[in-house]
């Protein structure tokens, strides 16, 4: 079973999309095994987005994700990383297909509603940044 990290960003929380997004993940067949609402400190945001340090949008990205609460999750399932990225859609909502979360709810790349890990290495790193091992729970999903 694969695990991925998902974060509903401040714009997604402020626009009351938490339930809609969680519902899409659950209805797809994925299992949420950890979840918390939190305000991210600047240090955590910089570490989470370390690969973008030096890019022109880095400062605005960090101030955006620290501007309000986020909902951080660990999502589990077979091929969870790829499946979640498909549900989320392209980074730029202007290019994201209708039916995807960003395609349906986003307008700008700088306010793109949700983050999801893009590789097994990113998933492992991002899950460890946001969750302690004992915050991740095990249970059986019944379909
Ligand atoms: P996310 O999937 O969280 O990963 C990196 C984030 O950087 C991305 O979503 C966008 O929110 C942001 N981002 C990527 N490219 C740009 C850009 N050109 N301008 C502003 N923000 C960007």
Short mmCIF file of N, CA, C and O and ligand atoms in Angstrom, two decimals:
data_model
loop_
_atom_site.label_atom_id
_atom_site.label_comp_id
_atom_site.label_asym_id
_atom_site.label_seq_id
_atom_site.Cartn_x
_atom_site.Cartn_y
_atom_site.Cartn_z
N UNK A 1 0.84 -1.20 0.00
CA UNK A 1 0.00 0.00 0.00
C UNK A 1 0.88 1.25 0.00
O UNK A 1 1.84 1.33 0.74
N UNK A 2 0.52 2.21 -0.81
CA UNK A 2 1.33 3.42 -0.93
C UNK A 2 0.68 4.56 -0.14
O UNK A 2 -0.55 4.63 -0.06
N UNK A 3 1.53 5.45 0.40
CA UNK A 3 1.02 6.62 1.12
C UNK A 3 1.49 7.89 0.43
O UNK A 3 2.61 7.93 -0.09
N UNK A 4 0.64 8.91 0.46
CA UNK A 4 1.03 10.20 -0.10
C UNK A 4 0.60 11.31 0.85
O UNK A 4 -0.24 11.11 1.73
N UNK A 5 1.24 12.47 0.66
CA UNK A 5 0.91 13.64 1.49
C UNK A 5 0.02 14.58 0.69
O UNK A 5 0.31 14.89 -0.48
N UNK A 6 -1.06 15.02 1.32
CA UNK A 6 -2.00 15.95 0.69
C UNK A 6 -2.21 17.12 1.63
O UNK A 6 -2.34 16.93 2.85
N UNK A 7 -2.25 18.33 1.07
CA UNK A 7 -2.51 19.51 1.91
C UNK A 7 -3.53 20.40 1.21
O UNK A 7 -3.30 20.84 0.07
N UNK A 8 -4.66 20.64 1.90
CA UNK A 8 -5.61 21.63 1.41
C UNK A 8 -5.06 22.99 1.83
O UNK A 8 -4.84 23.24 3.02
N UNK A 9 -4.77 23.83 0.86
CA UNK A 9 -4.08 25.09 1.13
C UNK A 9 -5.05 26.14 1.70
O UNK A 9 -6.27 25.94 1.67
N UNK A 10 -4.51 27.27 2.19
CA UNK A 10 -5.39 28.26 2.84
C UNK A 10 -6.58 28.70 1.99
O UNK A 10 -7.68 28.91 2.53
N UNK A 11 -6.41 28.81 0.69
CA UNK A 11 -7.56 29.23 -0.14
C UNK A 11 -8.64 28.16 -0.17
O UNK A 11 -9.83 28.45 -0.15
N UNK A 12 -8.23 26.88 -0.17
CA UNK A 12 -9.19 25.79 -0.14
C UNK A 12 -9.97 25.75 1.16
O UNK A 12 -11.17 25.50 1.18
N UNK A 13 -9.26 26.03 2.27
CA UNK A 13 -9.93 26.07 3.59
C UNK A 13 -10.89 27.26 3.64
O UNK A 13 -12.06 27.11 4.00
N UNK A 14 -10.40 28.44 3.23
CA UNK A 14 -11.23 29.66 3.33
C UNK A 14 -12.45 29.59 2.43
O UNK A 14 -13.49 30.18 2.74
N UNK A 15 -12.35 28.85 1.33
CA UNK A 15 -13.49 28.74 0.42
C UNK A 15 -14.39 27.54 0.76
O UNK A 15 -15.24 27.15 -0.02
N UNK A 16 -14.12 26.95 1.95
CA UNK A 16 -14.98 25.87 2.46
C UNK A 16 -15.02 24.67 1.53
O UNK A 16 -16.09 24.07 1.31
N UNK A 17 -13.83 24.31 1.00
CA UNK A 17 -13.75 23.16 0.09
C UNK A 17 -13.23 21.90 0.77
O UNK A 17 -13.02 20.88 0.12
N UNK A 18 -13.04 21.96 2.10
CA UNK A 18 -12.47 20.80 2.81
C UNK A 18 -13.32 19.56 2.57
O UNK A 18 -12.81 18.51 2.16
N UNK A 19 -14.62 19.68 2.84
CA UNK A 19 -15.50 18.52 2.71
C UNK A 19 -15.54 17.97 1.30
O UNK A 19 -15.46 16.76 1.07
N UNK A 20 -15.65 18.86 0.33
CA UNK A 20 -15.70 18.46 -1.08
C UNK A 20 -14.43 17.69 -1.48
O UNK A 20 -14.49 16.65 -2.14
N UNK A 21 -13.29 18.20 -1.04
CA UNK A 21 -12.01 17.57 -1.43
C UNK A 21 -11.87 16.21 -0.74
O UNK A 21 -11.53 15.21 -1.38
N UNK A 22 -12.14 16.16 0.56
CA UNK A 22 -12.04 14.88 1.27
C UNK A 22 -13.01 13.87 0.66
O UNK A 22 -12.68 12.70 0.47
N UNK A 23 -14.19 14.33 0.34
CA UNK A 23 -15.19 13.45 -0.26
C UNK A 23 -14.69 12.85 -1.58
O UNK A 23 -14.86 11.66 -1.85
N UNK A 24 -14.06 13.67 -2.41
CA UNK A 24 -13.54 13.15 -3.68
C UNK A 24 -12.48 12.07 -3.45
O UNK A 24 -12.44 11.07 -4.16
N UNK A 25 -11.60 12.32 -2.47
CA UNK A 25 -10.55 11.34 -2.17
C UNK A 25 -11.16 10.04 -1.68
O UNK A 25 -10.80 8.95 -2.13
N UNK A 26 -12.12 10.16 -0.76
CA UNK A 26 -12.73 8.96 -0.18
C UNK A 26 -13.55 8.19 -1.22
O UNK A 26 -13.48 6.96 -1.30
N UNK A 27 -14.34 8.93 -2.00
CA UNK A 27 -15.19 8.25 -2.99
C UNK A 27 -14.36 7.54 -4.06
O UNK A 27 -14.80 6.54 -4.63
N UNK A 28 -13.18 8.07 -4.33
CA UNK A 28 -12.30 7.41 -5.31
C UNK A 28 -11.88 6.03 -4.83
O UNK A 28 -11.63 5.13 -5.62
N UNK A 29 -11.78 5.87 -3.49
CA UNK A 29 -11.34 4.58 -2.93
C UNK A 29 -10.11 4.71 -2.06
O UNK A 29 -9.57 3.71 -1.58
N UNK A 30 -9.66 5.96 -1.87
CA UNK A 30 -8.48 6.20 -1.03
C UNK A 30 -8.88 6.26 0.44
O UNK A 30 -10.03 6.51 0.76
N UNK A 31 -7.90 6.04 1.29
CA UNK A 31 -8.15 6.01 2.74
C UNK A 31 -7.32 7.10 3.41
O UNK A 31 -6.11 7.18 3.18
N UNK A 32 -7.98 7.94 4.22
CA UNK A 32 -7.25 8.97 4.97
C UNK A 32 -6.76 8.34 6.26
O UNK A 32 -7.57 7.87 7.06
N UNK A 33 -5.45 8.30 6.45
CA UNK A 33 -4.90 7.62 7.64
C UNK A 33 -4.29 8.61 8.64
O UNK A 33 -3.86 8.19 9.72
N UNK A 34 -4.26 9.89 8.28
CA UNK A 34 -3.84 10.94 9.23
C UNK A 34 -4.39 12.25 8.72
O UNK A 34 -4.47 12.46 7.50
N UNK A 35 -4.77 13.13 9.65
CA UNK A 35 -5.31 14.43 9.20
C UNK A 35 -5.23 15.44 10.33
O UNK A 35 -5.53 15.11 11.48
N UNK A 36 -4.84 16.68 10.01
CA UNK A 36 -4.91 17.76 11.00
C UNK A 36 -5.04 19.12 10.33
O UNK A 36 -4.49 19.33 9.26
N UNK A 37 -5.78 20.01 11.01
CA UNK A 37 -5.81 21.41 10.58
C UNK A 37 -4.75 22.14 11.37
O UNK A 37 -4.64 21.95 12.59
N UNK A 38 -3.97 22.95 10.69
CA UNK A 38 -2.87 23.62 11.38
C UNK A 38 -2.49 24.90 10.64
O UNK A 38 -2.80 25.05 9.45
N UNK A 39 -1.83 25.78 11.35
CA UNK A 39 -1.25 26.97 10.72
C UNK A 39 0.24 26.66 10.57
O UNK A 39 0.90 26.32 11.54
N UNK A 40 0.73 26.74 9.37
CA UNK A 40 2.14 26.38 9.12
C UNK A 40 3.03 27.56 9.45
O UNK A 40 2.77 28.69 9.03
N UNK A 41 4.10 27.28 10.20
CA UNK A 41 5.10 28.31 10.47
C UNK A 41 5.98 28.45 9.22
O UNK A 41 6.10 27.53 8.41
N UNK A 42 6.61 29.63 9.13
CA UNK A 42 7.45 29.92 7.96
C UNK A 42 8.55 28.85 7.75
O UNK A 42 8.80 28.41 6.63
N UNK A 43 9.16 28.40 8.84
CA UNK A 43 10.25 27.43 8.75
C UNK A 43 9.77 26.12 8.09
O UNK A 43 10.45 25.56 7.23
N UNK A 44 8.59 25.65 8.51
CA UNK A 44 8.06 24.42 7.93
C UNK A 44 7.71 24.62 6.45
O UNK A 44 7.99 23.77 5.61
N UNK A 45 7.12 25.78 6.13
CA UNK A 45 6.79 26.07 4.73
C UNK A 45 8.05 26.08 3.87
O UNK A 45 8.08 25.53 2.77
N UNK A 46 9.11 26.68 4.37
CA UNK A 46 10.36 26.76 3.60
C UNK A 46 10.97 25.37 3.41
O UNK A 46 11.51 25.06 2.36
N UNK A 47 10.86 24.54 4.45
CA UNK A 47 11.40 23.17 4.33
C UNK A 47 10.55 22.34 3.38
O UNK A 47 11.06 21.57 2.56
N UNK A 48 9.23 22.48 3.49
CA UNK A 48 8.33 21.74 2.62
C UNK A 48 8.59 22.08 1.15
O UNK A 48 8.59 21.19 0.29
N UNK A 49 8.80 23.37 0.87
CA UNK A 49 8.99 23.82 -0.51
C UNK A 49 10.46 24.10 -0.83
O UNK A 49 10.75 24.92 -1.71
N UNK A 50 11.37 23.40 -0.16
CA UNK A 50 12.82 23.65 -0.32
C UNK A 50 13.26 23.57 -1.78
O UNK A 50 14.14 24.33 -2.22
N UNK A 51 12.65 22.66 -2.56
CA UNK A 51 13.08 22.51 -3.96
C UNK A 51 12.80 23.76 -4.80
O UNK A 51 13.35 23.92 -5.89
N UNK A 52 11.91 24.64 -4.30
CA UNK A 52 11.56 25.84 -5.06
C UNK A 52 12.33 27.07 -4.58
O UNK A 52 12.14 28.17 -5.11
N UNK A 53 13.20 26.89 -3.58
CA UNK A 53 13.97 28.02 -3.04
C UNK A 53 14.78 28.66 -4.18
O UNK A 53 15.41 27.94 -4.96
N UNK A 54 14.74 29.97 -4.28
CA UNK A 54 15.48 30.65 -5.34
C UNK A 54 14.62 30.96 -6.55
O UNK A 54 15.00 31.78 -7.39
N UNK A 55 13.46 30.30 -6.67
CA UNK A 55 12.59 30.59 -7.81
C UNK A 55 11.83 31.90 -7.55
O UNK A 55 11.62 32.28 -6.40
N UNK A 56 11.44 32.60 -8.63
CA UNK A 56 10.82 33.92 -8.43
C UNK A 56 9.55 33.89 -7.59
O UNK A 56 9.22 34.87 -6.93
N UNK A 57 8.84 32.75 -7.59
CA UNK A 57 7.57 32.70 -6.85
C UNK A 57 7.72 32.17 -5.42
O UNK A 57 6.73 32.05 -4.70
N UNK A 58 8.97 31.87 -5.00
CA UNK A 58 9.16 31.21 -3.69
C UNK A 58 8.60 32.04 -2.54
O UNK A 58 7.87 31.52 -1.69
N UNK A 59 8.92 33.32 -2.51
CA UNK A 59 8.46 34.16 -1.39
C UNK A 59 6.94 34.24 -1.33
O UNK A 59 6.33 34.11 -0.27
N UNK A 60 6.31 34.42 -2.49
CA UNK A 60 4.84 34.52 -2.48
C UNK A 60 4.22 33.17 -2.13
O UNK A 60 3.18 33.11 -1.47
N UNK A 61 4.87 32.08 -2.54
CA UNK A 61 4.37 30.74 -2.20
C UNK A 61 4.40 30.54 -0.68
O UNK A 61 3.42 30.09 -0.08
N UNK A 62 5.53 30.90 -0.06
CA UNK A 62 5.66 30.72 1.39
C UNK A 62 4.67 31.62 2.13
O UNK A 62 4.00 31.18 3.07
N UNK A 63 4.53 32.87 1.68
CA UNK A 63 3.58 33.73 2.41
C UNK A 63 2.14 33.27 2.19
O UNK A 63 1.30 33.37 3.11
N UNK A 64 1.85 32.72 1.04
CA UNK A 64 0.50 32.18 0.77
C UNK A 64 0.19 30.99 1.67
O UNK A 64 -0.85 30.96 2.33
N UNK A 65 1.09 30.01 1.76
CA UNK A 65 0.75 28.81 2.55
C UNK A 65 0.82 29.04 4.06
O UNK A 65 0.32 28.22 4.82
N UNK A 66 1.42 30.18 4.46
CA UNK A 66 1.45 30.51 5.89
C UNK A 66 0.37 31.54 6.24
O UNK A 66 0.28 31.98 7.38
N UNK A 67 -0.46 31.91 5.27
CA UNK A 67 -1.41 33.02 5.48
C UNK A 67 -2.65 32.61 6.26
O UNK A 67 -3.41 33.46 6.72
N UNK A 68 -2.92 31.31 6.37
CA UNK A 68 -4.11 30.83 7.08
C UNK A 68 -3.99 29.34 7.29
O UNK A 68 -3.01 28.72 6.85
N UNK A 69 -4.99 28.75 7.96
CA UNK A 69 -4.87 27.31 8.24
C UNK A 69 -4.91 26.46 6.98
O UNK A 69 -5.52 26.83 5.98
N UNK A 70 -4.23 25.32 7.08
CA UNK A 70 -4.26 24.30 6.03
C UNK A 70 -4.78 23.00 6.66
O UNK A 70 -4.81 22.88 7.89
N UNK A 71 -5.20 22.07 5.82
CA UNK A 71 -5.53 20.73 6.31
C UNK A 71 -4.52 19.77 5.69
O UNK A 71 -4.45 19.63 4.47
N UNK A 72 -3.71 19.18 6.57
CA UNK A 72 -2.67 18.24 6.14
C UNK A 72 -3.18 16.82 6.31
O UNK A 72 -3.85 16.52 7.31
N UNK A 73 -2.88 15.96 5.34
CA UNK A 73 -3.39 14.58 5.39
C UNK A 73 -2.34 13.60 4.89
O UNK A 73 -1.53 13.95 4.03
N UNK A 74 -2.43 12.38 5.39
CA UNK A 74 -1.75 11.25 4.77
C UNK A 74 -2.84 10.38 4.16
O UNK A 74 -3.81 10.02 4.84
N UNK A 75 -2.69 10.11 2.88
CA UNK A 75 -3.71 9.38 2.13
C UNK A 75 -3.08 8.08 1.62
O UNK A 75 -1.98 8.09 1.06
N UNK A 76 -3.81 7.00 1.83
CA UNK A 76 -3.26 5.67 1.54
C UNK A 76 -4.09 4.94 0.49
O UNK A 76 -5.31 5.07 0.45
N UNK A 77 -3.41 4.15 -0.31
CA UNK A 77 -4.10 3.32 -1.30
C UNK A 77 -3.10 2.78 -2.31
O UNK A 77 -1.96 3.25 -2.37
N UNK A 78 -3.53 1.82 -3.12
CA UNK A 78 -2.67 1.30 -4.18
C UNK A 78 -2.43 2.42 -5.19
O UNK A 78 -3.39 3.08 -5.63
N UNK A 79 -1.17 2.68 -5.53
CA UNK A 79 -0.83 3.78 -6.46
C UNK A 79 -1.36 5.14 -6.00
O UNK A 79 -1.73 5.99 -6.82
N UNK A 80 -1.40 5.34 -4.67
CA UNK A 80 -2.00 6.56 -4.13
C UNK A 80 -1.35 7.84 -4.68
O UNK A 80 -2.06 8.82 -4.94
N UNK A 81 -0.04 7.84 -4.87
CA UNK A 81 0.64 9.07 -5.30
C UNK A 81 0.12 9.50 -6.68
O UNK A 81 -0.30 10.64 -6.88
N UNK A 82 0.11 8.57 -7.62
CA UNK A 82 -0.33 8.88 -8.99
C UNK A 82 -1.83 9.17 -9.02
O UNK A 82 -2.28 10.11 -9.69
N UNK A 83 -2.59 8.37 -8.29
CA UNK A 83 -4.05 8.56 -8.32
C UNK A 83 -4.44 9.93 -7.74
O UNK A 83 -5.26 10.64 -8.32
N UNK A 84 -3.81 10.31 -6.64
CA UNK A 84 -4.14 11.62 -6.06
C UNK A 84 -3.73 12.74 -7.00
O UNK A 84 -4.49 13.69 -7.22
N UNK A 85 -2.55 12.62 -7.61
CA UNK A 85 -2.11 13.68 -8.55
C UNK A 85 -3.08 13.80 -9.72
O UNK A 85 -3.34 14.89 -10.22
N UNK A 86 -3.63 12.66 -10.16
CA UNK A 86 -4.61 12.71 -11.25
C UNK A 86 -5.89 13.41 -10.80
O UNK A 86 -6.45 14.23 -11.53
N UNK A 87 -6.35 13.10 -9.59
CA UNK A 87 -7.55 13.77 -9.06
C UNK A 87 -7.32 15.27 -8.88
O UNK A 87 -8.23 16.08 -9.07
N UNK A 88 -6.09 15.65 -8.49
CA UNK A 88 -5.75 17.05 -8.20
C UNK A 88 -5.67 17.87 -9.49
O UNK A 88 -6.12 19.01 -9.54
N UNK A 89 -5.07 17.31 -10.53
CA UNK A 89 -4.95 18.03 -11.81
C UNK A 89 -3.66 18.83 -11.92
O UNK A 89 -2.85 18.89 -10.99
N UNK A 90 -3.48 19.47 -13.06
CA UNK A 90 -2.24 20.21 -13.36
C UNK A 90 -2.01 21.33 -12.35
O UNK A 90 -2.97 21.91 -11.83
N UNK A 91 -0.73 21.65 -12.12
CA UNK A 91 -0.35 22.68 -11.13
C UNK A 91 -1.07 24.00 -11.41
O UNK A 91 -1.56 24.65 -10.50
N UNK A 92 -1.10 24.38 -12.68
CA UNK A 92 -1.76 25.63 -13.04
C UNK A 92 -3.25 25.36 -13.32
O UNK A 92 -3.58 24.67 -14.28
N UNK A 93 -4.13 25.88 -12.48
CA UNK A 93 -5.56 25.61 -12.66
C UNK A 93 -6.07 25.99 -14.05
O UNK A 93 -7.05 25.42 -14.52
N UNK A 94 -5.38 26.92 -14.72
CA UNK A 94 -5.80 27.30 -16.07
C UNK A 94 -5.59 26.15 -17.05
O UNK A 94 -6.20 26.12 -18.12
N UNK A 95 -4.69 25.23 -16.69
CA UNK A 95 -4.41 24.09 -17.57
C UNK A 95 -4.99 22.78 -17.02
O UNK A 95 -4.90 21.74 -17.67
N UNK A 96 -5.57 22.84 -15.84
CA UNK A 96 -6.10 21.62 -15.20
C UNK A 96 -7.44 21.25 -15.84
O UNK A 96 -8.29 22.11 -16.07
N UNK A 97 -7.60 19.97 -16.10
CA UNK A 97 -8.81 19.50 -16.78
C UNK A 97 -10.04 19.65 -15.89
O UNK A 97 -9.95 19.47 -14.67
N UNK A 98 -11.18 19.96 -16.49
CA UNK A 98 -12.43 19.94 -15.72
C UNK A 98 -12.62 18.55 -15.11
O UNK A 98 -12.24 17.54 -15.72
N UNK A 99 -13.16 18.51 -13.92
CA UNK A 99 -13.30 17.22 -13.23
C UNK A 99 -12.20 16.99 -12.23
O UNK A 99 -12.35 16.18 -11.32
N UNK A 100 -11.06 17.70 -12.41
CA UNK A 100 -10.01 17.63 -11.39
C UNK A 100 -10.28 18.71 -10.35
O UNK A 100 -11.03 19.66 -10.59
N UNK A 101 -9.65 18.56 -9.19
CA UNK A 101 -9.88 19.53 -8.10
C UNK A 101 -9.45 20.93 -8.53
O UNK A 101 -10.20 21.90 -8.40
N UNK A 102 -8.23 21.04 -9.10
CA UNK A 102 -7.78 22.38 -9.52
C UNK A 102 -8.55 22.86 -10.74
O UNK A 102 -8.82 24.05 -10.90
N UNK A 103 -8.93 21.94 -11.61
CA UNK A 103 -9.70 22.31 -12.80
C UNK A 103 -11.09 22.82 -12.43
O UNK A 103 -11.63 23.71 -13.09
N UNK A 104 -11.65 22.27 -11.39
CA UNK A 104 -13.01 22.67 -10.99
C UNK A 104 -13.03 23.87 -10.04
O UNK A 104 -14.00 24.62 -10.03
N UNK A 105 -11.97 24.03 -9.23
CA UNK A 105 -12.05 25.03 -8.16
C UNK A 105 -10.98 26.12 -8.19
O UNK A 105 -11.02 27.03 -7.37
N UNK A 106 -9.99 26.01 -9.07
CA UNK A 106 -8.88 26.97 -9.05
C UNK A 106 -8.94 27.94 -10.22
O UNK A 106 -9.57 27.66 -11.25
N UNK A 107 -8.25 29.07 -10.05
CA UNK A 107 -8.17 30.07 -11.12
C UNK A 107 -6.72 30.46 -11.41
O UNK A 107 -6.40 30.83 -12.52
N UNK A 108 -5.84 30.38 -10.37
CA UNK A 108 -4.47 30.89 -10.53
C UNK A 108 -3.46 29.90 -9.95
O UNK A 108 -3.76 29.27 -8.93
N UNK A 109 -2.27 29.85 -10.56
CA UNK A 109 -1.24 28.93 -10.07
C UNK A 109 -0.81 29.27 -8.64
O UNK A 109 -0.45 28.39 -7.86
N UNK A 110 -0.88 30.54 -8.29
CA UNK A 110 -0.50 30.98 -6.95
C UNK A 110 -1.59 30.75 -5.91
O UNK A 110 -1.40 31.03 -4.72
N UNK A 111 -2.75 30.24 -6.34
CA UNK A 111 -3.87 29.94 -5.42
C UNK A 111 -4.53 28.67 -5.94
O UNK A 111 -5.68 28.69 -6.36
N UNK A 112 -3.77 27.58 -5.86
CA UNK A 112 -4.24 26.37 -6.56
C UNK A 112 -4.84 25.30 -5.64
O UNK A 112 -4.83 24.12 -5.96
N UNK A 113 -5.35 25.73 -4.49
CA UNK A 113 -6.28 24.96 -3.65
C UNK A 113 -5.65 23.81 -2.86
O UNK A 113 -5.99 23.59 -1.71
N UNK A 114 -4.76 23.06 -3.49
CA UNK A 114 -4.32 21.80 -2.89
C UNK A 114 -2.90 21.47 -3.32
O UNK A 114 -2.46 21.86 -4.41
N UNK A 115 -2.18 20.76 -2.46
CA UNK A 115 -0.86 20.21 -2.80
C UNK A 115 -0.91 18.70 -2.63
O UNK A 115 -1.56 18.20 -1.72
N UNK A 116 -0.22 17.99 -3.51
CA UNK A 116 -0.08 16.54 -3.34
C UNK A 116 1.32 16.12 -3.77
O UNK A 116 1.86 16.66 -4.76
N UNK A 117 1.91 15.19 -3.06
CA UNK A 117 3.28 14.74 -3.36
C UNK A 117 3.39 14.24 -4.79
O UNK A 117 2.47 13.61 -5.31
N UNK A 118 4.56 14.50 -5.41
CA UNK A 118 4.73 14.12 -6.82
C UNK A 118 5.57 12.87 -7.03
O UNK A 118 5.75 12.45 -8.18
N UNK A 119 6.10 12.27 -5.97
CA UNK A 119 6.94 11.07 -6.13
C UNK A 119 7.01 10.34 -4.78
O UNK A 119 6.70 10.94 -3.74
N UNK A 120 7.44 9.07 -4.79
CA UNK A 120 7.58 8.35 -3.52
C UNK A 120 8.55 9.05 -2.57
O UNK A 120 8.31 9.10 -1.36
N UNK A 121 9.63 9.63 -3.13
CA UNK A 121 10.61 10.32 -2.28
C UNK A 121 9.99 11.56 -1.63
O UNK A 121 10.18 11.81 -0.45
N UNK A 122 9.25 12.33 -2.44
CA UNK A 122 8.58 13.52 -1.88
C UNK A 122 7.55 13.12 -0.84
O UNK A 122 7.42 13.77 0.20
N UNK A 123 6.80 12.07 -1.11
CA UNK A 123 5.76 11.63 -0.17
C UNK A 123 6.39 11.28 1.17
O UNK A 123 5.91 11.72 2.23
N UNK A 124 7.45 10.52 1.13
CA UNK A 124 8.11 10.11 2.39
C UNK A 124 8.62 11.33 3.16
O UNK A 124 8.42 11.46 4.37
N UNK A 125 9.26 12.24 2.44
CA UNK A 125 9.84 13.43 3.06
C UNK A 125 8.73 14.33 3.62
O UNK A 125 8.81 14.80 4.76
N UNK A 126 7.69 14.55 2.85
CA UNK A 126 6.62 15.47 3.26
C UNK A 126 5.80 14.89 4.42
O UNK A 126 5.43 15.61 5.35
N UNK A 127 5.51 13.59 4.38
CA UNK A 127 4.78 12.96 5.49
C UNK A 127 5.58 13.12 6.78
O UNK A 127 5.04 13.50 7.82
N UNK A 128 6.89 12.90 6.70
CA UNK A 128 7.73 13.00 7.90
C UNK A 128 7.83 14.44 8.41
O UNK A 128 7.99 14.66 9.62
N UNK A 129 7.71 15.42 7.51
CA UNK A 129 7.76 16.83 7.94
C UNK A 129 6.52 17.20 8.74
O UNK A 129 6.58 17.99 9.67
N UNK A 130 5.37 16.64 8.37
CA UNK A 130 4.09 17.07 8.95
C UNK A 130 3.54 16.13 10.02
O UNK A 130 2.72 16.55 10.82
N UNK A 131 3.95 14.86 10.01
CA UNK A 131 3.34 13.89 10.94
C UNK A 131 4.40 13.06 11.65
O UNK A 131 5.38 12.62 11.04
N UNK A 132 4.12 12.81 12.95
CA UNK A 132 4.93 11.83 13.70
C UNK A 132 4.35 10.46 13.36
O UNK A 132 3.14 10.34 13.09
N UNK A 133 5.18 9.42 13.43
CA UNK A 133 4.68 8.09 13.07
C UNK A 133 3.41 7.70 13.83
O UNK A 133 2.51 7.09 13.27
N UNK A 134 3.31 8.08 15.13
CA UNK A 134 2.13 7.66 15.90
C UNK A 134 0.87 8.49 15.60
O UNK A 134 -0.19 8.23 16.16
N UNK A 135 0.97 9.45 14.71
CA UNK A 135 -0.21 10.21 14.28
C UNK A 135 -0.87 9.55 13.06
O UNK A 135 -1.93 9.99 12.61
N UNK A 136 -0.23 8.53 12.53
CA UNK A 136 -0.77 7.83 11.36
C UNK A 136 -1.44 6.55 11.87
O UNK A 136 -0.83 5.77 12.61
N UNK A 137 -2.71 6.39 11.53
CA UNK A 137 -3.49 5.30 12.12
C UNK A 137 -3.76 4.20 11.08
O UNK A 137 -3.69 4.43 9.88
N UNK A 138 -4.10 3.05 11.59
CA UNK A 138 -4.45 1.93 10.71
C UNK A 138 -5.88 1.53 10.98
O UNK A 138 -6.29 1.42 12.13
N UNK A 139 -6.63 1.32 9.94
CA UNK A 139 -8.00 0.78 10.06
C UNK A 139 -8.38 0.19 8.73
O UNK A 139 -7.73 0.42 7.71
N UNK A 140 -9.46 -0.57 8.74
CA UNK A 140 -9.89 -1.24 7.52
C UNK A 140 -10.98 -0.42 6.84
O UNK A 140 -11.94 -0.01 7.48
N UNK A 141 -10.78 -0.16 5.58
CA UNK A 141 -11.81 0.52 4.79
C UNK A 141 -12.81 -0.52 4.31
O UNK A 141 -12.42 -1.56 3.80
N UNK A 142 -14.09 -0.25 4.48
CA UNK A 142 -15.11 -1.19 4.01
C UNK A 142 -15.85 -0.55 2.83
O UNK A 142 -16.36 0.57 2.96
N UNK A 143 -15.85 -1.22 1.69
CA UNK A 143 -16.53 -0.67 0.50
C UNK A 143 -17.83 -1.39 0.22
O UNK A 143 -18.03 -2.50 0.64
P1 LIG B 1 2.24 22.82 -5.30
O1 LIG B 1 1.77 21.59 -5.98
O2 LIG B 1 1.92 23.02 -3.89
O3 LIG B 1 3.84 22.85 -5.47
C1 LIG B 1 4.57 24.03 -5.63
C2 LIG B 1 3.71 25.23 -5.70
O4 LIG B 1 4.34 26.37 -6.21
C3 LIG B 1 2.57 24.98 -6.66
O5 LIG B 1 1.67 24.06 -6.12
C4 LIG B 1 2.05 26.37 -6.88
O6 LIG B 1 1.16 26.79 -5.84
C5 LIG B 1 3.33 27.18 -6.77
N1 LIG B 1 3.79 27.60 -8.08
C6 LIG B 1 4.33 26.83 -9.04
N2 LIG B 1 4.64 27.58 -10.11
C7 LIG B 1 4.28 28.85 -9.80
C8 LIG B 1 4.34 30.08 -10.50
N3 LIG B 1 4.84 30.15 -11.71
N4 LIG B 1 3.87 31.18 -9.88
C9 LIG B 1 3.37 31.10 -8.62
N5 LIG B 1 3.30 29.94 -7.89
C10 LIG B 1 3.74 28.84 -8.50
#
